[in-house]
């Protein structure tokens, strides 16, 4: 029997061409008792590898092929848990040894961290092989002895790879000679990079991608042949017929090794490391009750019971330290006046509410704690917190300082191949030109790489796409193979892990492109290692809120009344551009139909406008039931209690848990597992098994079979789509408060939103149009009056200097400093007294910043070069403006240039220029908005055309047309989309003819398009 | 010195290794000096190639075997 001990997976980043799963399936099929995973300089696949291997009855041997400081390769296997730790430390040392984010393990680090490792001498790029190939046998001998000195005689094997390269014979012969002379045992491997020989082309393409070579070009790293596949035991025995001991060594090594990853531990640091572990839960309990007394006027018996229940589960799961750590974090944020908002399933917890981590009263809402944490689920808690985007990094820095840099790291994320990246990389390797690649990737949306063919068939605008041509058929096949392969490692947006012991005991750390140290495991596997993640996220909405609060001393954000009628009135009109989570066209439409008049309506709104409820046709029934237009019936009385708050509609994941609990008697934890399985929805068979279990248990509880089946069908219909109610509530809280700001402090709020761009659904210009429609004047850019940021006062918003294209921090400082001494008297005064680059000054002129000197912007530009030429350091030669009579730009060109440098316009909309040319039949958005029926024509700027999934599966496009007065939403159904798809996504201005949607008389007016043409 | 031949030949194989072929005269392969496998320009449809550099009773030879076509080629002939 043979065991493969040198195997690469796609985690070798563009060097492994077959998934871990496939390799393990083959291992099992051939009855191999073990297999090693040895990716290049990382162990990212280790958790997935171990879990899958054990499930197949295969012993997983963790390892890595490392690169040493002299660029040679060495294969290391973890013999045991200690060996795995050594490997993590070595890889970390390798990445820390240089500034280029490459792993180059110093030999000293190998000597210091050799415990528990078995060293296989390596492939043809090893120190020994390189010496043999240079015909330097003595050097090869020295390299071998060095390995023995570092690892010990019992821990070193001379690796033999018979992959039919020109030098293979010599390598094998000389390696055998070393073995005879030094008595170091031999081991056979095949340096596996792919499963089958037929997969070689994929490997070659990936290598070309990695080395930036085309297939037609030579590169030393390009594989010479396709022999490094996962050969069968028989094939390996044939290849090593002359060295049978090399084959038997593989089994010997496999038997020596034990499972190296410990997936059962809890590594979160003790909050009180010098005290008894019980202190954490005691302190947590104290803080929770203190918080409860603050949050609640009275603590009823059910509330007491609830808090005790949660604390009990927290204690049993031994995660009190985690809650304290997060509490400590938000305390820091509070002291630093950094705005934050907890979100996600953590809002299901009353303890978390009492600790002021979230602002959602889970008790009042009747939220299920088990959605967040349960004994049966056996998952670690995961709390996500949004912070004011400006200070998120400061909060992260606090965590590093608090726990120590060696115990904190960012979680990595893997950028994996999707359609466009696969087409680009593989196309480039195949030799396609940049222009051709541009054509091939055009209009290919963000889909998996194996979905391209089906996309080409589905979308009308791709009917004439070049990828239909036969010559690209193979490219599409190759793309499909690499779908989901990790392409490179990056940083997870907000995830930090904190450990009680040095992180390098469980994961190597390597620097990311952003400069922070990241784990080699992503959020999907980091918890399996015993680490718990805290998500510190940036939310620009909170920055905007802080902006408003800072400028408005009279406003107490935390005391905003939850039942402000004016706020709800605005929501009911669907006038919600700028409101967190509620500003998209679908949300605006919903708000106008729903007529929210209480907070619960907003919670439901956040959950309703998602692919699932839309596809599941939940929106209409919800609205109808909410307004009593349709009778709500429940096929089982227990459903009424659960679904009454959402008017009979299954809307939240927590409801699924409750249904499973009440109807089928699932324990809360079992039910949450059900919810999780259904959310992932891996296979039909799995769903059917769960269904059988549910129905059987329901029947056992006295529910009749037919009813049980119908109830289960509700859950199935909902599967994969549900929203966590706690998360919806957390978001709704911020949504409501931003709606309040929009209603009562519009100028300040719009200015704050403009300062935080890019954010939200709409571009900055749309915010300006909205502000103007509220009677707010947008004051133009003024070199002496404008602040660096947008500033909103009573009824005005002044454009800020930072909005100008090309503006940098240094330029702004220079302007502010110079201006503080004296206002600018002219353009040349400005050039003289600031360090602003010429191109940015040009942009300032085009943006109108100097209009008060002269409204003739072209004339101002005319003299600009002269001013810069005459500026020599701090000297400035007297320069008089030229006497040339330069005519200013024509109005449209002036507007266009202003828009191009500001991305918005203070006074005019582009439609102001097109309107005079249009027939009177073409209505404005204001005129359309008051109509409730009929055929209309409307023209405007296209905002955010998008194609969300629909219930029918047919393609429907939604877009918004913006004109000088406001917005009108347009729906384009499939038949119209097929005719005009190409125009919709490629033209900035459209003239749309359509029928006013009569779906709901209360709904804000929208149009169902029948004809579309470009407006030129 | 070697001469490019590149002609198909009939070759006898034993235990997966070439042992004898005929090219105007009989050639007995004494031993294999080098042996490797190449994929060639697979993207242009080139088949995989097995290369054997062998010492025979008459000369040094480079033999190519194309597994896809099950064909042997005498590629080069050199001095012994």
PDB file of N, CA and C in Angstrom, chain A residues 827-828 831-832 836-839 841-842 861-880:
ATOM      1  N   UNK A 827      -7.314  84.162  -8.630  1.00  0.00           N
ATOM      2  CA  UNK A 827      -6.782  82.827  -8.919  1.00  0.00           C
ATOM      3  C   UNK A 827      -5.273  82.824  -8.728  1.00  0.00           C
ATOM      4  N   UNK A 828      -4.640  83.869  -9.194  1.00  0.00           N
ATOM      5  CA  UNK A 828      -3.168  83.834  -9.075  1.00  0.00           C
ATOM      6  C   UNK A 828      -2.756  83.988  -7.625  1.00  0.00           C
ATOM      7  N   UNK A 831      -2.936  80.458  -6.438  1.00  0.00           N
ATOM      8  CA  UNK A 831      -1.814  79.640  -6.925  1.00  0.00           C
ATOM      9  C   UNK A 831      -0.562  79.958  -6.123  1.00  0.00           C
ATOM     10  N   UNK A 832      -0.390  81.226  -5.851  1.00  0.00           N
ATOM     11  CA  UNK A 832       0.809  81.666  -5.145  1.00  0.00           C
ATOM     12  C   UNK A 832       0.833  81.150  -3.697  1.00  0.00           C
ATOM     13  N   UNK A 836      -1.479  73.676  -4.112  1.00  0.00           N
ATOM     14  CA  UNK A 836      -2.404  72.849  -4.892  1.00  0.00           C
ATOM     15  C   UNK A 836      -1.868  72.652  -6.311  1.00  0.00           C
ATOM     16  N   UNK A 837      -1.905  71.399  -6.760  1.00  0.00           N
ATOM     17  CA  UNK A 837      -1.398  71.083  -8.098  1.00  0.00           C
ATOM     18  C   UNK A 837      -2.253  71.750  -9.167  1.00  0.00           C
ATOM     19  N   UNK A 838      -1.652  71.952 -10.297  1.00  0.00           N
ATOM     20  CA  UNK A 838      -2.311  72.691 -11.383  1.00  0.00           C
ATOM     21  C   UNK A 838      -3.597  72.011 -11.828  1.00  0.00           C
ATOM     22  N   UNK A 839      -3.553  70.686 -11.949  1.00  0.00           N
ATOM     23  CA  UNK A 839      -4.746  70.014 -12.473  1.00  0.00           C
ATOM     24  C   UNK A 839      -5.917  70.132 -11.494  1.00  0.00           C
ATOM     25  N   UNK A 841      -6.307  72.699  -9.425  1.00  0.00           N
ATOM     26  CA  UNK A 841      -6.775  74.088  -9.527  1.00  0.00           C
ATOM     27  C   UNK A 841      -7.686  74.243 -10.739  1.00  0.00           C
ATOM     28  N   UNK A 842      -7.324  73.560 -11.802  1.00  0.00           N
ATOM     29  CA  UNK A 842      -8.201  73.585 -12.994  1.00  0.00           C
ATOM     30  C   UNK A 842      -9.577  73.058 -12.619  1.00  0.00           C
ATOM     31  N   UNK A 861      -9.112  79.614 -16.838  1.00  0.00           N
ATOM     32  CA  UNK A 861      -8.220  78.502 -17.198  1.00  0.00           C
ATOM     33  C   UNK A 861      -7.101  78.979 -18.114  1.00  0.00           C
ATOM     34  N   UNK A 862      -7.465  79.924 -18.950  1.00  0.00           N
ATOM     35  CA  UNK A 862      -6.539  80.427 -19.976  1.00  0.00           C
ATOM     36  C   UNK A 862      -5.247  80.914 -19.352  1.00  0.00           C
ATOM     37  N   UNK A 863      -5.367  81.618 -18.242  1.00  0.00           N
ATOM     38  CA  UNK A 863      -4.192  82.219 -17.603  1.00  0.00           C
ATOM     39  C   UNK A 863      -3.509  81.308 -16.600  1.00  0.00           C
ATOM     40  N   UNK A 864      -4.110  80.198 -16.325  1.00  0.00           N
ATOM     41  CA  UNK A 864      -3.629  79.356 -15.223  1.00  0.00           C
ATOM     42  C   UNK A 864      -2.193  78.861 -15.446  1.00  0.00           C
ATOM     43  N   UNK A 865      -1.926  78.413 -16.659  1.00  0.00           N
ATOM     44  CA  UNK A 865      -0.578  77.885 -16.942  1.00  0.00           C
ATOM     45  C   UNK A 865       0.483  78.913 -16.655  1.00  0.00           C
ATOM     46  N   UNK A 866       0.158  80.166 -17.038  1.00  0.00           N
ATOM     47  CA  UNK A 866       1.111  81.267 -16.821  1.00  0.00           C
ATOM     48  C   UNK A 866       1.411  81.421 -15.338  1.00  0.00           C
ATOM     49  N   UNK A 867       0.367  81.349 -14.503  1.00  0.00           N
ATOM     50  CA  UNK A 867       0.563  81.506 -13.061  1.00  0.00           C
ATOM     51  C   UNK A 867       1.490  80.415 -12.525  1.00  0.00           C
ATOM     52  N   UNK A 868       1.282  79.202 -12.978  1.00  0.00           N
ATOM     53  CA  UNK A 868       2.106  78.104 -12.480  1.00  0.00           C
ATOM     54  C   UNK A 868       3.542  78.202 -13.003  1.00  0.00           C
ATOM     55  N   UNK A 869       3.664  78.653 -14.228  1.00  0.00           N
ATOM     56  CA  UNK A 869       5.026  78.819 -14.766  1.00  0.00           C
ATOM     57  C   UNK A 869       5.784  79.874 -13.983  1.00  0.00           C
ATOM     58  N   UNK A 870       5.074  80.908 -13.593  1.00  0.00           N
ATOM     59  CA  UNK A 870       5.738  82.024 -12.901  1.00  0.00           C
ATOM     60  C   UNK A 870       5.916  81.765 -11.421  1.00  0.00           C
ATOM     61  N   UNK A 871       5.431  80.641 -10.982  1.00  0.00           N
ATOM     62  CA  UNK A 871       5.603  80.320  -9.570  1.00  0.00           C
ATOM     63  C   UNK A 871       6.857  79.480  -9.446  1.00  0.00           C
ATOM     64  N   UNK A 872       7.823  80.030  -8.779  1.00  0.00           N
ATOM     65  CA  UNK A 872       9.061  79.267  -8.632  1.00  0.00           C
ATOM     66  C   UNK A 872       9.334  79.110  -7.149  1.00  0.00           C
ATOM     67  N   UNK A 873       8.924  78.045  -6.592  1.00  0.00           N
ATOM     68  CA  UNK A 873       9.049  77.840  -5.141  1.00  0.00           C
ATOM     69  C   UNK A 873       8.235  78.885  -4.431  1.00  0.00           C
ATOM     70  N   UNK A 874       8.904  79.686  -3.607  1.00  0.00           N
ATOM     71  CA  UNK A 874       8.137  80.699  -2.887  1.00  0.00           C
ATOM     72  C   UNK A 874       8.134  82.041  -3.622  1.00  0.00           C
ATOM     73  N   UNK A 875       8.846  82.038  -4.745  1.00  0.00           N
ATOM     74  CA  UNK A 875       8.856  83.278  -5.509  1.00  0.00           C
ATOM     75  C   UNK A 875       7.698  83.290  -6.485  1.00  0.00           C
ATOM     76  N   UNK A 876       7.224  84.439  -6.725  1.00  0.00           N
ATOM     77  CA  UNK A 876       6.101  84.522  -7.662  1.00  0.00           C
ATOM     78  C   UNK A 876       6.280  85.793  -8.478  1.00  0.00           C
ATOM     79  N   UNK A 877       6.454  85.580  -9.747  1.00  0.00           N
ATOM     80  CA  UNK A 877       6.630  86.739 -10.609  1.00  0.00           C
ATOM     81  C   UNK A 877       5.280  87.382 -10.862  1.00  0.00           C
ATOM     82  N   UNK A 878       5.333  88.677 -10.867  1.00  0.00           N
ATOM     83  CA  UNK A 878       4.097  89.421 -11.101  1.00  0.00           C
ATOM     84  C   UNK A 878       3.464  88.990 -12.416  1.00  0.00           C
ATOM     85  N   UNK A 879       2.249  88.620 -12.352  1.00  0.00           N
ATOM     86  CA  UNK A 879       1.585  88.124 -13.557  1.00  0.00           C
ATOM     87  C   UNK A 879       0.237  88.811 -13.701  1.00  0.00           C
ATOM     88  N   UNK A 880       0.062  89.411 -14.806  1.00  0.00           N
ATOM     89  CA  UNK A 880      -1.240  90.035 -15.023  1.00  0.00           C
ATOM     90  C   UNK A 880      -2.091  89.125 -15.923  1.00  0.00           C
TER      91      UNK A 880
END
